[in-house]
Tab-separated table of C-alpha atoms in Angstrom:
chain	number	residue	atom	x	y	z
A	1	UNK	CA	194.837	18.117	89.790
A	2	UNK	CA	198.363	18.893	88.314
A	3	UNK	CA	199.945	21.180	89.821
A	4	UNK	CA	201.256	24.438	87.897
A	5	UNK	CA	204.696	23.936	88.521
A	6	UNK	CA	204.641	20.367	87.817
A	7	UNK	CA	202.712	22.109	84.400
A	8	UNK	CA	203.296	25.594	83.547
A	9	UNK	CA	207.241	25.644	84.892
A	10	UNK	CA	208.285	22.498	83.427
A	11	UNK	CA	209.996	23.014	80.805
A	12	UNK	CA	212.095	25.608	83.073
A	13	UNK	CA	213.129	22.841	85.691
A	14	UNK	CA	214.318	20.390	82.307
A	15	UNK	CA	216.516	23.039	80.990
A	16	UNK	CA	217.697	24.254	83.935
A	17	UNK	CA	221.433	21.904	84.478
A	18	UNK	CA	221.576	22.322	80.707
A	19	UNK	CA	221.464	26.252	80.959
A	20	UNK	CA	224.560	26.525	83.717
A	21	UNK	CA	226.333	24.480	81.226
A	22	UNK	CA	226.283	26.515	78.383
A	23	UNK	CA	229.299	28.362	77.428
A	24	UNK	CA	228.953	32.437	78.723
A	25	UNK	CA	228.655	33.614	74.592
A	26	UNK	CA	225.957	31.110	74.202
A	27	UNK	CA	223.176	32.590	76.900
A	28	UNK	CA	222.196	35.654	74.989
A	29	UNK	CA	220.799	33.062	72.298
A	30	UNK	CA	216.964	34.311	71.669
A	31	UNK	CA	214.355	34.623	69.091
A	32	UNK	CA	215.896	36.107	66.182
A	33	UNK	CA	212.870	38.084	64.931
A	34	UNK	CA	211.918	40.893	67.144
A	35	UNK	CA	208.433	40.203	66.716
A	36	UNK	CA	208.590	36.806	68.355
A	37	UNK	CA	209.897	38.142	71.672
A	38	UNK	CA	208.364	37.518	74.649
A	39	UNK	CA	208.780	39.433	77.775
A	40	UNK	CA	207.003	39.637	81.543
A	41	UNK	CA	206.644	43.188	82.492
A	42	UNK	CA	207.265	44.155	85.748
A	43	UNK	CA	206.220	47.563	86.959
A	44	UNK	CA	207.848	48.997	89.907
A	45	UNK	CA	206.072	51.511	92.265
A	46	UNK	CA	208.375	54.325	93.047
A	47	UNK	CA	207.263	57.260	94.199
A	48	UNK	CA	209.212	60.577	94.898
A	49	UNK	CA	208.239	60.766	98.576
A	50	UNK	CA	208.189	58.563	100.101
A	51	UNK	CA	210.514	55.980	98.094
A	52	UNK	CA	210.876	52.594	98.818
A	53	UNK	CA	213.129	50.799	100.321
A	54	UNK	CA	215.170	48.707	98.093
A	55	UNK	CA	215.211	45.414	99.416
A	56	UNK	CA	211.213	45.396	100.513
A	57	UNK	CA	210.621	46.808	96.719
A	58	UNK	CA	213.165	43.485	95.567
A	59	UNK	CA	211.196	41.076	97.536
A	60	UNK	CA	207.673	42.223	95.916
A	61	UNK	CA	209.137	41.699	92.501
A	62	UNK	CA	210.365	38.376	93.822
A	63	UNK	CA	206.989	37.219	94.799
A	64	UNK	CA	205.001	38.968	92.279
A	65	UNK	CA	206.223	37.202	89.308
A	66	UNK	CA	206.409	33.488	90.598
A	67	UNK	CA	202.673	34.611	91.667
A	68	UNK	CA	201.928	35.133	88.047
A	69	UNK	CA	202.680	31.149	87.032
A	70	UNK	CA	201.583	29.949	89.978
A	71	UNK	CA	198.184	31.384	89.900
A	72	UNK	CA	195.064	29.037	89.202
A	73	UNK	CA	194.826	31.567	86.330
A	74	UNK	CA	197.889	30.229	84.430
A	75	UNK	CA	196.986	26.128	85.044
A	76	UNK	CA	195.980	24.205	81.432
A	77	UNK	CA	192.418	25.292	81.335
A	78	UNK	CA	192.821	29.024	82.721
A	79	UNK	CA	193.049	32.229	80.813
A	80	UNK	CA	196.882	32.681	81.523
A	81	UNK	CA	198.141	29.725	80.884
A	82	UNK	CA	198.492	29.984	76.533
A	83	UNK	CA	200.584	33.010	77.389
A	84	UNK	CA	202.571	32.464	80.374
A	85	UNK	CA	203.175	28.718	79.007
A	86	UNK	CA	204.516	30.043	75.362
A	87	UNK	CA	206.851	32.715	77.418
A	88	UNK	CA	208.372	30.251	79.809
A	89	UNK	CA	208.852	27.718	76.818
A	90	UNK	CA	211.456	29.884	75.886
A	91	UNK	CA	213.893	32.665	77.159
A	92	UNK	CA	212.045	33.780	80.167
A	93	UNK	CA	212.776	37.804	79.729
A	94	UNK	CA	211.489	40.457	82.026
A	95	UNK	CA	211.468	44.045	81.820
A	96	UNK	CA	211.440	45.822	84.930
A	97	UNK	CA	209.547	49.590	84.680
A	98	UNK	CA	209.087	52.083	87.569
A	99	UNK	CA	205.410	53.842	87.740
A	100	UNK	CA	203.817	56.381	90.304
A	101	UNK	CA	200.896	57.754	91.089
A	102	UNK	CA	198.183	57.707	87.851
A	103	UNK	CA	200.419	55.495	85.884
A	104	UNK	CA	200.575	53.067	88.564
A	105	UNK	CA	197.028	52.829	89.024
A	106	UNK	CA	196.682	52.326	85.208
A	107	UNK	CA	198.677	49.475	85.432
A	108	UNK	CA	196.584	47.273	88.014
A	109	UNK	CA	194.033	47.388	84.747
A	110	UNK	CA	196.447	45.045	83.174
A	111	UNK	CA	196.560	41.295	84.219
A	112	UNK	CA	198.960	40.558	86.827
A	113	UNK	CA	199.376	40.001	90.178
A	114	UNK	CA	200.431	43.008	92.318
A	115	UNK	CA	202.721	42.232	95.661
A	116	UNK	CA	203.211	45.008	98.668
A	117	UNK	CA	206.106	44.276	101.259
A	118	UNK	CA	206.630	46.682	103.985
A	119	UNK	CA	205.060	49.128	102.107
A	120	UNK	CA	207.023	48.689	98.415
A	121	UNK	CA	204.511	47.421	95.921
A	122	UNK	CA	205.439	45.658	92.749
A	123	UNK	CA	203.139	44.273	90.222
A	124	UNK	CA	204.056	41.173	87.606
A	125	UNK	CA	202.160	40.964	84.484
A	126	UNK	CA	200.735	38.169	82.170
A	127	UNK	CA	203.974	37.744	79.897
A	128	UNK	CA	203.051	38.483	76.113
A	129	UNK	CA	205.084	39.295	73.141
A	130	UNK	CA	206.992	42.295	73.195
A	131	UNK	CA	205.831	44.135	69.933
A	132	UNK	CA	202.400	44.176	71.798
A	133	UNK	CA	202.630	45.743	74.988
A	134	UNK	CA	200.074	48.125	75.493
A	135	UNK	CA	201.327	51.933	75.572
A	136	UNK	CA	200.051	52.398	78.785
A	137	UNK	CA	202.887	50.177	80.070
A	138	UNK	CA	205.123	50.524	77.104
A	139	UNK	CA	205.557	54.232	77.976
A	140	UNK	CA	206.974	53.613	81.678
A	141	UNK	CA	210.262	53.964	82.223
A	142	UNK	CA	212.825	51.341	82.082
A	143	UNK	CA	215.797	53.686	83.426
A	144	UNK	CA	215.890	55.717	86.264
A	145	UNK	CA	215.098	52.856	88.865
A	146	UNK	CA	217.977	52.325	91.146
A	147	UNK	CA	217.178	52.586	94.707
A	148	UNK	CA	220.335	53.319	97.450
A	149	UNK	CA	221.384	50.006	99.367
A	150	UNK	CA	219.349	49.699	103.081
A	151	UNK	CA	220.165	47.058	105.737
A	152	UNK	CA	217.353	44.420	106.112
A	153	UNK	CA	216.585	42.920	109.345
A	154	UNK	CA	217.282	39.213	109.564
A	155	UNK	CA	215.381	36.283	107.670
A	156	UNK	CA	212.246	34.877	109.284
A	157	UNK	CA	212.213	31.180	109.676
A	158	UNK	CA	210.589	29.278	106.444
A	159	UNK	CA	211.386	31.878	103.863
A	160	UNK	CA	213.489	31.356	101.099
A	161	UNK	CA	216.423	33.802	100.359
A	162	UNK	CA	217.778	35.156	97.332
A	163	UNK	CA	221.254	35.906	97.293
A	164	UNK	CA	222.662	38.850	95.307
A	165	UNK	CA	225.956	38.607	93.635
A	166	UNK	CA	228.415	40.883	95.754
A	167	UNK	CA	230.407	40.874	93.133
A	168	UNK	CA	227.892	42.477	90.966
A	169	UNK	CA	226.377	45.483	91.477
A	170	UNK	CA	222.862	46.194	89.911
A	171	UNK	CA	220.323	48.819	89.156
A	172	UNK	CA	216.945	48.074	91.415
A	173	UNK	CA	215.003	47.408	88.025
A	174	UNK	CA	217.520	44.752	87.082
A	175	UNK	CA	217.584	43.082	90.482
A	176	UNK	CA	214.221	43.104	90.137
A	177	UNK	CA	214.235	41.028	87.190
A	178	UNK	CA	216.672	38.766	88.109
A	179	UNK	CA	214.888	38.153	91.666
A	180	UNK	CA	212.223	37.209	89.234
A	181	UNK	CA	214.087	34.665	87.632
A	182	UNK	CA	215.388	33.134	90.953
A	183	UNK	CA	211.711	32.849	92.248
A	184	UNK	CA	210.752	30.976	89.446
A	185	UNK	CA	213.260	28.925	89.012
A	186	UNK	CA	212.871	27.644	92.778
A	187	UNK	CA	209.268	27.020	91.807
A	188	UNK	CA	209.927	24.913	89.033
A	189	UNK	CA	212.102	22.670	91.021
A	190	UNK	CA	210.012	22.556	94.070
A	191	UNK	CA	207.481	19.182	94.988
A	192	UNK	CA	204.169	20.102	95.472
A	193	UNK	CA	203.828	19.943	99.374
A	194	UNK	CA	206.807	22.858	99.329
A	195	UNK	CA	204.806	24.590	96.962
A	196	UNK	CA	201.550	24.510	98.895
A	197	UNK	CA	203.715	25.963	102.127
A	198	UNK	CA	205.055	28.668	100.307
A	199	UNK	CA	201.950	29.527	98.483
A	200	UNK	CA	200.410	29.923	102.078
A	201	UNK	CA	202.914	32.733	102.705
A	202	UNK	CA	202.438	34.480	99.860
A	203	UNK	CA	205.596	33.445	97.998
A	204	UNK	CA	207.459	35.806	100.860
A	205	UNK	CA	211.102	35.452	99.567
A	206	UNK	CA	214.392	36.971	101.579
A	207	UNK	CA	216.466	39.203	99.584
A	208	UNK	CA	219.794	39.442	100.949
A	209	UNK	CA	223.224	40.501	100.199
A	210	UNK	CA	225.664	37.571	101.434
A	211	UNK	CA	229.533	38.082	102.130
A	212	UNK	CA	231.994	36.752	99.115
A	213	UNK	CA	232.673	33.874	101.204
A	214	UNK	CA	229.049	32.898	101.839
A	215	UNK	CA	228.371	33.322	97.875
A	216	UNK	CA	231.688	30.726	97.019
A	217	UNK	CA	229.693	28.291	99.437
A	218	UNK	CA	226.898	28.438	98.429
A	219	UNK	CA	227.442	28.296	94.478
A	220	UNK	CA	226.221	25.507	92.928
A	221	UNK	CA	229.974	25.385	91.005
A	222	UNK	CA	230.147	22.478	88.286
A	223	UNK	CA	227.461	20.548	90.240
A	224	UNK	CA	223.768	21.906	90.181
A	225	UNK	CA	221.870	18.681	90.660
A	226	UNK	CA	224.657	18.283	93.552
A	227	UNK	CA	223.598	21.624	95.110
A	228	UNK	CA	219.940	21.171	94.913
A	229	UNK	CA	219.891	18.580	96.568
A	230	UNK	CA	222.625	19.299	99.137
A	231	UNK	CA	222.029	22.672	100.285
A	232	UNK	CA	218.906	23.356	98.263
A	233	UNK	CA	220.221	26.308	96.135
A	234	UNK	CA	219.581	27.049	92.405
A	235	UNK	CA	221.480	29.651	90.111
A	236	UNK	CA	220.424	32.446	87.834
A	237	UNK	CA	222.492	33.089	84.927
A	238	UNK	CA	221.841	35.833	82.836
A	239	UNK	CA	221.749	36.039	79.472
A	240	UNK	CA	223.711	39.374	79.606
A	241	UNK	CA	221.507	41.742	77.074
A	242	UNK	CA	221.797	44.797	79.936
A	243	UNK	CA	223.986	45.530	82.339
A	244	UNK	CA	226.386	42.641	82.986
A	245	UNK	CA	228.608	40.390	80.857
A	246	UNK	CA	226.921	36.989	79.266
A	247	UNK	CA	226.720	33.886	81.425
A	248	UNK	CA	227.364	36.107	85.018
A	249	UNK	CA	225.472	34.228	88.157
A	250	UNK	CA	223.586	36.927	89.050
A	251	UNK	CA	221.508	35.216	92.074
A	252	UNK	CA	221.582	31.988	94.281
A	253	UNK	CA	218.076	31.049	95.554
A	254	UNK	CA	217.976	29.242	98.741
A	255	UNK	CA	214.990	27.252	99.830
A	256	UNK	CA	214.425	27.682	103.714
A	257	UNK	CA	211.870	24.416	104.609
């Protein structure tokens, strides 16, 4: 059987060298009719007391939404896959939303995948078209999400890590999203045995914070295909709609074998 990355998350992997390339006023390029927008929500559980930790909560996100496409649910003949495969066709958006308590629990009715990491929960759901998301999840907040910095203990052998931009800082609901990204786009660009390892963890990703000198070493520069295959690290650029300017690195993902 195909896998679903060599299925589902194709399209992402042919576009990706293409993407970096693009001049920084050309990534906010999308569907020009609001009602053809396409979005993965991602719901955020913070409560008031206790709140998560930031980079636990991160990591959750992470996982959760490369857990979506990845799930037998999303392959050619499962109910996921017209939706997820139509979203990831084109701009792959997310919208990160924080929930607690009864609003939270409504939103495990809605198909997804939920992820808990040290005790922050996040839950990715089947992407769909914006103009259509159902009020229950609709209704959750979008601001409001930031989370203070913590300090994470060190990386555990065979994870991969997601580096933030230090450059850049960002609200926990857009790190979230952009985590998101960088999880997927590993995926799409991973053989299957890799796939299969990381699937047996859970898609447990590292989210770290690296030193401006680490992030200059690691950046895949004018040479992605170089990178990848180097030192094994992709780039998320985003598309600049919220929060930072168009065409800004926001993430380096770094696969860990």
């Amino acid at each position: 059987m195909t896998t679903p990355a060599g299925t589902v998350l194709a399209p992402l992997a042919a576009r990706y060298a293409s993407w970096l390339a693009l001049p920084a006023d050309q990534t906010n390029q999308v569907e020009t009719e609001p009602e053809l927008v396409r979005a993965m929500p991602v719901i955020l559980r913070i409560e008031r007391d206790p709140a998560p930790a930031r980079t636990p909560l991160l990591e959750a996100a992470a996982a959760a939404a490369v857990a979506v496409c990845l799930d037998p649910r999303a392959e050619p003949e499962g109910e996921w896959h017209e939706p997820v495969s139509a979203w990831v066709a084109g701009h792959i958006r997310k919208v990160s939303r924080r929930a607690r308590g009864a609003h939270w629990q409504a939103a495990q009715g809605f198909p997804g995948v939920t992820v808990e990491v040290d005790g922050a929960s996040a839950r990715a759901l089947v992407p769909g078209l914006v103009v259509e998301t159902p009020k229950e999840i609709s209704r959750l907040q979008i601001s409001g999400s930031d989370l203070p910095a913590d300090e994470p203990g060190a990386v555990a052998d065979g994870v991969p890590v997601l580096w933030l931009n230090p450059a850049v800082p960002l609200t926990a609901g857009k790190a979230a999203a952009q985590v998101g990204h960088a999880s997927m786009l590993l995926a799409a660009l991973l053989d299957e045995p890799d796939i299969k390892t990381w699937a047996g963890i859970g898609f447990r990703c590292a989210v770290r914070m690296p030193t401006r000198d680490q992030w200059a070493a690691l950046h895949p520069g004018d040479d992605p295909a170089g990178a990848w295959q180097n030192r094994r690290v992709i780039a998320v650029r985003d598309a600049g709609f919220t929060e930072v300017t168009p065409g800004t690195v926001t993430v380096l993902a770094q696969w860990r074998a």
